[in-house]
Amino acid sequence: MKWSFQFIAMRSAIIAASIFSSFILHSASFSQSSPDFDKTSLALRTALHFDPVAEGPLKKLVQLYISTGRRPELPALYLSHLSQYPDDANARVALARIYLDLNDDRAADFLRDSVEKHPQSALLAWTHHQFLATRLEPRALDELDRAISIEQSTARRVLWLDELLKLA
């Protein structure tokens, strides 16, 4: 009984986050057609703050900075944030994913250091797994297994476990 309550609560939270992300993305798309770069960037970064593994906001944010010729500013913005808030694991997830999306050479070292600094961050472990999997590293499965074991969200654990079973 307790498990089903947790599952329903987590599912509701995921649905609420999806609705919020959709709202932010719609607002960001509208803002992107206007010259207000800062407003669009803030909306997308806010969406990533609430869900650092959301694909849509990440892709749009990276594209916004690339299309306006401000590509170097995006990682610098997150590095500046992390200099003020070094324990923000979600910002580390977002920056790692930005590095990966930009094919930035700093991704490997940054991810390794972030996982060491935040060994209990399931999202960092999962992001590290994705990075290792793209490089066909055998330890990618171990990192996914570790992410599953420390993730508290039942919904995410179920999704990641399904992924692990498909890869094993």
CSV table of C-alpha atoms in Angstrom, one decimal:
chain,number,residue,atom,x,y,z
A,1,MET,CA,0.0,0.0,0.0
A,2,LYS,CA,2.8,2.4,0.9
A,3,TRP,CA,4.6,1.7,-2.4
A,4,SER,CA,1.5,2.6,-4.5
A,5,PHE,CA,1.0,5.8,-2.6
A,6,GLN,CA,4.6,6.8,-3.3
A,7,PHE,CA,4.2,5.8,-6.9
A,8,ILE,CA,1.1,7.9,-7.3
A,9,ALA,CA,2.7,10.9,-5.5
A,10,MET,CA,5.8,10.6,-7.7
A,11,ARG,CA,3.7,10.2,-10.9
A,12,SER,CA,1.8,13.4,-9.9
A,13,ALA,CA,5.0,15.2,-9.4
A,14,ILE,CA,6.4,14.1,-12.8
A,15,ILE,CA,3.1,15.2,-14.5
A,16,ALA,CA,3.3,18.6,-12.7
A,17,ALA,CA,6.9,19.0,-13.8
A,18,SER,CA,6.0,18.1,-17.4
A,19,ILE,CA,3.2,20.6,-17.4
A,20,PHE,CA,5.5,23.3,-16.0
A,21,SER,CA,8.2,22.4,-18.5
A,22,SER,CA,5.7,22.6,-21.4
A,23,PHE,CA,4.5,26.0,-20.2
A,24,ILE,CA,8.1,27.2,-19.9
A,25,LEU,CA,9.0,25.8,-23.3
A,26,HIS,CA,5.9,27.4,-24.9
A,27,SER,CA,6.8,30.7,-23.3
A,28,ALA,CA,10.4,30.3,-24.4
A,29,SER,CA,9.4,29.6,-28.0
A,30,PHE,CA,7.3,32.7,-28.0
A,31,SER,CA,10.1,34.8,-26.5
A,32,GLN,CA,12.6,33.4,-28.9
A,33,SER,CA,10.8,35.0,-31.8
A,34,SER,CA,11.3,38.4,-30.1
A,35,PRO,CA,14.7,40.0,-29.6
A,36,ASP,CA,14.6,39.4,-25.8
A,37,PHE,CA,17.5,36.9,-25.4
A,38,ASP,CA,17.7,37.2,-21.7
A,39,LYS,CA,14.1,36.4,-21.1
A,40,THR,CA,14.3,33.3,-23.3
A,41,SER,CA,17.5,32.2,-21.6
A,42,LEU,CA,16.1,32.7,-18.2
A,43,ALA,CA,12.9,30.7,-19.0
A,44,LEU,CA,14.9,27.8,-20.4
A,45,ARG,CA,17.4,27.8,-17.5
A,46,THR,CA,14.4,27.9,-15.0
A,47,ALA,CA,13.0,24.8,-16.7
A,48,LEU,CA,16.4,23.1,-16.3
A,49,HIS,CA,16.5,24.1,-12.7
A,50,PHE,CA,13.3,22.2,-12.0
A,51,ASP,CA,14.3,19.3,-14.2
A,52,PRO,CA,18.0,19.2,-15.2
A,53,VAL,CA,17.5,16.1,-17.3
A,54,ALA,CA,14.7,17.5,-19.5
A,55,GLU,CA,15.7,17.3,-23.1
A,56,GLY,CA,13.6,20.1,-24.6
A,57,PRO,CA,14.8,23.0,-22.5
A,58,LEU,CA,18.4,21.8,-22.9
A,59,LYS,CA,18.3,21.6,-26.7
A,60,LYS,CA,16.6,24.9,-27.0
A,61,LEU,CA,19.0,26.6,-24.6
A,62,VAL,CA,22.1,25.3,-26.4
A,63,GLN,CA,20.5,26.3,-29.8
A,64,LEU,CA,19.7,29.8,-28.5
A,65,TYR,CA,23.3,30.4,-27.5
A,66,ILE,CA,24.7,28.9,-30.6
A,67,SER,CA,22.3,30.7,-33.0
A,68,THR,CA,23.2,34.1,-31.4
A,69,GLY,CA,26.9,33.5,-31.5
A,70,ARG,CA,27.1,33.3,-27.7
A,71,ARG,CA,28.1,29.7,-27.4
A,72,PRO,CA,31.0,30.2,-24.9
A,73,GLU,CA,28.8,32.2,-22.6
A,74,LEU,CA,26.5,29.3,-21.7
A,75,PRO,CA,29.1,27.1,-19.9
A,76,ALA,CA,30.6,30.2,-18.4
A,77,LEU,CA,27.2,31.1,-17.0
A,78,TYR,CA,26.8,27.8,-15.2
A,79,LEU,CA,30.4,27.8,-14.0
A,80,SER,CA,29.8,31.2,-12.5
A,81,HIS,CA,26.7,29.8,-10.8
A,82,LEU,CA,28.7,26.9,-9.5
A,83,SER,CA,31.4,29.1,-8.1
A,84,GLN,CA,28.7,30.7,-5.9
A,85,TYR,CA,26.8,27.5,-5.2
A,86,PRO,CA,29.4,24.7,-5.4
A,87,ASP,CA,27.1,22.1,-3.9
A,88,ASP,CA,24.3,22.5,-6.5
A,89,ALA,CA,24.3,19.0,-8.0
A,90,ASN,CA,21.4,19.9,-10.4
A,91,ALA,CA,23.4,22.7,-11.9
A,92,ARG,CA,26.3,20.2,-12.3
A,93,VAL,CA,23.9,17.9,-14.1
A,94,ALA,CA,22.8,20.7,-16.4
A,95,LEU,CA,26.3,21.9,-17.1
A,96,ALA,CA,27.5,18.3,-17.8
A,97,ARG,CA,24.7,17.9,-20.3
A,98,ILE,CA,25.5,21.2,-21.9
A,99,TYR,CA,29.1,20.2,-22.3
A,100,LEU,CA,27.9,16.9,-23.9
A,101,ASP,CA,25.5,18.6,-26.2
A,102,LEU,CA,28.3,21.1,-27.3
A,103,ASN,CA,30.8,18.2,-27.7
A,104,ASP,CA,33.0,20.1,-25.3
A,105,ASP,CA,36.2,18.3,-24.3
A,106,ARG,CA,35.6,19.4,-20.7
A,107,ALA,CA,32.7,17.0,-20.3
A,108,ALA,CA,34.6,13.9,-19.2
A,109,ASP,CA,36.7,15.6,-16.5
A,110,PHE,CA,33.7,17.7,-15.3
A,111,LEU,CA,31.5,14.6,-15.0
A,112,ARG,CA,34.2,12.6,-13.2
A,113,ASP,CA,34.8,15.4,-10.7
A,114,SER,CA,31.1,16.0,-10.2
A,115,VAL,CA,30.3,12.4,-9.6
A,116,GLU,CA,33.1,12.3,-7.0
A,117,LYS,CA,31.9,15.5,-5.4
A,118,HIS,CA,28.3,14.3,-5.3
A,119,PRO,CA,28.3,10.5,-5.0
A,120,GLN,CA,24.7,10.4,-3.9
A,121,SER,CA,23.3,12.3,-6.9
A,122,ALA,CA,21.4,9.8,-9.0
A,123,LEU,CA,21.0,12.3,-11.8
A,124,LEU,CA,24.7,12.9,-12.0
A,125,ALA,CA,25.3,9.1,-12.0
A,126,TRP,CA,22.7,8.7,-14.7
A,127,THR,CA,24.3,11.5,-16.8
A,128,HIS,CA,27.7,9.9,-16.3
A,129,HIS,CA,26.2,6.6,-17.5
A,130,GLN,CA,24.9,8.2,-20.6
A,131,PHE,CA,28.3,9.7,-21.3
A,132,LEU,CA,30.1,6.4,-20.8
A,133,ALA,CA,27.5,4.6,-22.9
A,134,THR,CA,28.2,6.9,-25.9
A,135,ARG,CA,31.8,5.9,-25.6
A,136,LEU,CA,30.9,2.2,-25.3
A,137,GLU,CA,32.6,2.0,-22.0
A,138,PRO,CA,31.8,-1.3,-20.2
A,139,ARG,CA,31.4,0.5,-16.8
A,140,ALA,CA,28.4,2.4,-18.2
A,141,LEU,CA,26.2,-0.4,-16.9
A,142,ASP,CA,27.7,-0.2,-13.5
A,143,GLU,CA,27.0,3.5,-13.4
A,144,LEU,CA,23.4,3.0,-14.4
A,145,ASP,CA,23.1,0.3,-11.7
A,146,ARG,CA,24.5,2.8,-9.2
A,147,ALA,CA,22.1,5.5,-10.4
A,148,ILE,CA,19.2,3.1,-9.9
A,149,SER,CA,20.3,2.1,-6.4
A,150,ILE,CA,20.5,5.7,-5.2
A,151,GLU,CA,17.5,7.2,-7.0
A,152,GLN,CA,14.6,7.9,-4.7
A,153,SER,CA,12.0,8.4,-7.3
A,154,THR,CA,10.2,5.2,-8.0
A,155,ALA,CA,9.2,6.4,-11.4
A,156,ARG,CA,12.7,7.1,-12.5
A,157,ARG,CA,14.0,3.9,-11.0
A,158,VAL,CA,11.5,2.0,-13.0
A,159,LEU,CA,12.5,3.8,-16.2
A,160,TRP,CA,16.2,3.3,-15.6
A,161,LEU,CA,15.7,-0.3,-14.6
A,162,ASP,CA,13.9,-1.0,-17.8
A,163,GLU,CA,16.9,0.6,-19.7
A,164,LEU,CA,19.3,-1.5,-17.7
A,165,LEU,CA,17.5,-4.7,-18.5
A,166,LYS,CA,17.5,-3.8,-22.2
A,167,LEU,CA,21.2,-3.1,-22.2
A,168,ALA,CA,22.2,-6.2,-20.1
